[in-house]
Phi, psi and omega in degrees: 000135176280151178213159178289116182277136175224170179299321180295318180295313182298318181295329185271353182299133182286156178276139177287161180294327177205163180065224179213162179226139180250131174248123186267154179274146181274344183271315182245115183297132178090343180278134181200181178235134182255130180243127181264168179297339179273354178098000179288139181236130179215146181273139182227166174224120174268137179204168176242138176281172180297335178279356179094003181284130179274132185229157176228122183249128178270119182280312181169170184266153174264137012263011177302323175254128172283152185301316182297320179291319179296323178295318178297321179295320178297318179297321178294319178296322181295326176297320178293321179295322181298334180262013172101001179280160180228092183305322182292326179295325178293321178296316180294322179296319179292320180294324183267000181302139183291138178261171176298326177299319177297318181295317179298319181297313181290324178300316180291319184288321187257321184270312183291340178296339181267353183269163175297148184308318181294319179295314179299320180296317181294320180294319180297321179295319179295318178297315183291324187270334187233312187287308182296314179302330183271328192230000192300331182272356180277147173285146180303319183287345183267343184294132181245167178306320182297329177294316180292317180298318180297318179294318179299316181291323180297313180292323178297316181295336179284357179095019181233068183297324180290320178297324177300319178294318179298322180298315179294322179297317179294317178298320180298318178293320180298317181286332174297320177290325177299324176293318179297323180275003178064036176269340174198168188261345183219175181247106184290349180270352183287135176090359181286133181284121182275162175289146177293138179236130175273131176295131184275126176233079183247119178235146175284134178286164177306320179294320178294323178297318178296315180297320181294312181295326177294317180293327179298325181294332182262000182290133179297320181275086184287338174296315177296322178299319179290327176297315180295320178299316181293325175299317180293323185280341184241340184071014182287163175285154183305313182297326179293320180287316182298322184264009183298136177251153181295332181289355177274346186253136170243092185290336179294314179266351178071052182226137173248116179256107181270121179292154182301334181292344182252352183261156181295325182277358181061026178233151179298136181232117181254120186227137178286153180251139177286166179300317177297325179293319179294322179295318178298314182293323179297319178295320178294323181298321180293325183288316186275342180092159185287342182272355182292142179271315184257148176293322179236080183294153177297141180274351183247010181155214183281169178087196184243169178299138184255327187216153174225025184303311182297315181295322180296319179296316182298316184288327177292319178297316180296326182273354181077019179266072188220165168238148180247122181238151175251118181242154180260122177244102186068238179262000183251150174262138184231137178271127182241127177258122183232149175301138178270000177227150176263165175301322181295339179291345174295326177292318176297321180295317178303314181292323181294324177296318178297315182295318180292338177277356176095008178290150183285157180297321177300323179291317178298316179298322180293320179292324181276346181081027178285137177266341181242128178303328182298331179293324180279338186299341180298340182266001186298325182293339179287345179282354178296327184300304179295327178293320179294320178298320180294316182290331176294325177298318177297316180299323181293328179283314183292320183227087181302159182301140178095344179268152175232151184257139175272126180272114181257121181294144177285148178295130179079002181251183181275000000 
């Protein structure tokens, strides 16, 4: 039986022995109060949608909601239902709305699965360290430009302006996919002003190369030393060398065929090997045996070697290829010695040696596996050295040392 619900009435309703019991109001059809066996009381509204589906909407708990206010809310909800709305569907949609954590999960499963292992690893680290801690509890549809901008500024202030740009780039791609998946209608990362980035042009000097090769001979981790040697001898990317398989090499003809799955351009790259590179690989082949799959197998189990960060730091310190910085840790200042070159700079060094030897940019690009000429063009200024040497030879012939030329003004000229 329905009855006029009041605060006194709701408070006095008995608890059922188990489950819950609903007492309906006599003024607003479908409005009632639910009492559980534990004594909890909450106001509800039962209704039918236009399709005939029966629904139950929880308005709020007593005494947080007074009976009269809950009744007014029920009456307001019924007006919305009469025009075809479904309040419970809106609650379910909000409850099921995708979060940034959901977006990151799908991004990793579907998008990063297509990326090179090193790229996927870097993206996952960026997501785990910066994106998820800042945004994981937000709904995808709720993220605004100001949220992305705030995260970008926070990472920038921490002293990592380039990382801040990478973070925004990953977020922009994630939201572009969210639009494709119909999780939201726009990209909140679009239009954000990135930090200025200087193109890095770091090459090891001839003296640094000598110091590095000397330090490699004394490095305890000789597998890492051989990885660095092969990087120097081929100009390959770190990931290509670390994941290199023996079936990619033809040591007889001196060719390394890199499958598209391992290259940045996703295309097969066939590159000749120098005599020292072939000699190094032949020696490694004897050590690991003919049944080995990887050139540089993992030392802790199956697969291949993943990192040489520790070894790279040790060899750079030994070779004196370092920078010394003073950083503040709490109230104390601490001196930090860091490598002044990255592993990737070995690739730049390989290209710079080729350019300084007078090789053409198309040949350098072919050896490095560049798909765009503009990528190789950064080494063009290094070709000035052989050109200058050539023009000096001409000058030495035309005007031998010790002679001077008389400058005769042109007629009618200055």
